[in-house]
């Protein structure tokens, strides 16, 4: 069972997730495929009765290969989890939860509860009720409702885009395969149109 | 000027490599200040002193933000500790924490494990934090921890100052904790 | 007012920068903001120092006027531009560039920001050279918080790069706290 294609896709998904300030859509189909493959490969390796040195060597290679796939998946899930933690209040306030898997959502809900409980017991319950909320709609006194949208990211153009106006007033003529470093908020619509990729 | 104490609280975070001791006393003092200021704010509101109300609210929200950021920063450090170091808090660190924070660590630890298990029982999100290169690695035992039962290798004895060949996945956490040291 | 990060400790500390303001409207009962005066009220024309967050707050509501700090004024900028690398910016403000950016966003004046951008770049290039040629760690004393962060990350990345080149990268390292406690952390 070859996972080559899925591994490439997973690597790309991981890379994108690492550079993007927002949380991206959970690649559920991809993850499911990889998890299923990992589980069946592990079962296969466990079932091999080792009778020769060659077999032992072979099994170890399979196991290491599997370990590396597990690492890749772990990294993807971990990266997302840490982002979810960092953006927890933002995601809850702005209702961006549709980017998360069901399991991540369950994690977020419990995480949100344990964190707010910590804040409440340590501090918020000691101050007047009117000022206890953290999820205030008022932007000037509560957590950001947007992650760092102006964070600069590297992009590669998948298609010729033509002239693009930059924040400092200049224009850039973006052609296919060009690489640029630009603010995320500027290029976000282009990602959605699948005209560029994050690198 | 009502925000001196909360400024001091946030500044404390910079004085330590990991975390300074939890300053419960200062947080309680700030809470009292906020409550006091809140009372004054209601008075300004009643007397329609708009400018004063706005300034008092500003100070109040500023203090609140400082304390929350303080607590949040500490919570983040605990989360990182859990991922890098495993489910136990090193003793010299637990002295720096409040009871609520230790409780938070435990709850977070359980939450992390629960998520990991749900995705796949074959997956441990906190094992390899770097791409694995070898299946087996050589380690030197830095602390005498005696017999340990590992998931695949079974029972293994770790005696101080000995070297052994072990399965990387099972001991990655122990290496990060400083119990073992990789030698190859 | 641009919010840069509710939870960000450095953002909060940068906001504490003392700024000179002049009150433009008497505010009854606000004397607590200027405890040294001992007055109950905050009187128009009072000149005093308050943290940046409060200064912006008051200026937005036209209760006070912000005076541009000396460190962003012409004479100091001239000194900086003469040789940006040797000046200890940390002495002026640990959050020099952040404060400059916030004031620029707020005052929309623009005159001081362009020379400062040049200063930042010059110092950054100097920092980069220091990092890649592994020089004297005493430089840290002159750096602002942001520059120090860049320096430390740069050193770490350089070290990791050399490790990777020599194939030492696969060695699992002890968590940072173990290293901190063993006191065996040395820059190679």
XYZ file of C-alpha atoms in Angstrom, chain A residues 26 31 35 38-39 42-43 46 59-61 63-64 67-68 70-71 73-75 77-78 81-82 85 89 101-104 106-107 110-111 114-115 117-119 121-124 126-134 136 141, chain B residues 22 24 27-28 30-31 34-35 38 41-42 60-61 63-64 67-68 71-72 75-76 79 83 100-101 103-104 107-108 111-112 114-115 118-126 128-136 167-169:
108
model
C -8.876 20.458 8.468
C -5.864 12.468 7.745
C -4.478 7.090 10.096
C -0.733 3.715 9.899
C -2.964 1.385 11.861
C 1.497 -1.326 12.363
C -0.711 -4.392 12.675
C 3.431 -6.651 14.601
C 10.907 -5.229 9.744
C 13.037 -2.534 11.309
C 13.103 -0.603 8.063
C 8.984 0.320 11.420
C 11.286 3.309 10.958
C 7.663 6.096 12.577
C 8.494 8.830 10.121
C 3.634 8.988 12.293
C 5.956 11.917 12.947
C 1.004 13.282 11.013
C 1.797 14.139 14.645
C 3.479 17.314 13.509
C -1.961 17.666 14.296
C 0.314 19.278 16.880
C -3.535 22.063 18.131
C -1.097 24.734 19.261
C -4.806 26.951 21.756
C -10.686 32.964 22.326
C -12.318 18.544 12.946
C -14.893 17.160 15.354
C -12.156 15.913 17.655
C -10.397 19.280 17.558
C -14.144 18.731 21.354
C -10.603 19.601 22.415
C -12.722 21.519 26.952
C -9.597 23.657 26.591
C -10.216 24.702 31.747
C -8.532 27.937 30.758
C -11.803 28.312 34.928
C -8.166 29.026 35.709
C -8.719 32.719 35.017
C -10.517 31.052 40.128
C -7.245 32.971 40.071
C -8.683 36.386 39.389
C -11.992 37.077 37.694
C -12.392 38.447 42.737
C -13.517 41.420 40.670
C -16.992 42.921 40.085
C -19.314 40.865 37.916
C -19.726 43.437 35.154
C -16.059 43.182 34.294
C -15.663 39.426 34.409
C -16.194 38.524 30.799
C -13.329 37.808 28.435
C -16.419 40.973 24.986
C -10.922 46.049 25.680
C 3.079 32.923 41.486
C -1.000 35.655 44.717
C -3.098 39.660 42.314
C -5.324 39.997 45.369
C -4.941 44.370 42.209
C -8.371 42.755 42.548
C -10.203 47.103 40.670
C -13.199 46.633 42.949
C -15.345 50.100 40.055
C -16.691 54.487 38.372
C -20.327 53.989 39.322
C -9.737 49.161 35.133
C -9.567 47.375 31.786
C -5.273 46.265 34.994
C -7.580 43.448 34.046
C -3.498 40.191 35.056
C -5.125 38.036 32.393
C -2.068 34.217 33.890
C -2.207 33.334 30.206
C -0.553 28.789 31.378
C 1.248 28.715 28.007
C 1.420 23.727 28.111
C 4.618 18.685 25.521
C -4.879 26.259 40.457
C -2.024 26.190 37.972
C -4.544 21.663 38.592
C -4.586 23.257 35.146
C -6.301 18.823 33.297
C -4.428 19.959 30.205
C -6.973 16.623 27.599
C -3.914 16.252 25.388
C -7.465 12.157 25.316
C -7.180 13.905 21.958
C -9.001 9.569 19.935
C -7.109 10.202 16.717
C -5.334 6.882 16.895
C -4.203 4.593 19.662
C -0.999 4.116 17.681
C -0.190 7.787 17.836
C 1.436 9.710 20.674
C 1.484 13.401 19.888
C 4.268 14.079 22.328
C 8.942 12.511 18.383
C 9.233 16.276 18.216
C 11.958 15.894 15.567
C 12.014 13.681 12.458
C 13.163 10.219 13.483
C 16.387 8.989 11.909
C 16.969 5.692 13.633
C 14.779 3.034 15.073
C 17.231 2.251 17.836
C 13.986 1.986 20.831
C 13.887 5.694 20.082
C 10.113 6.170 20.126
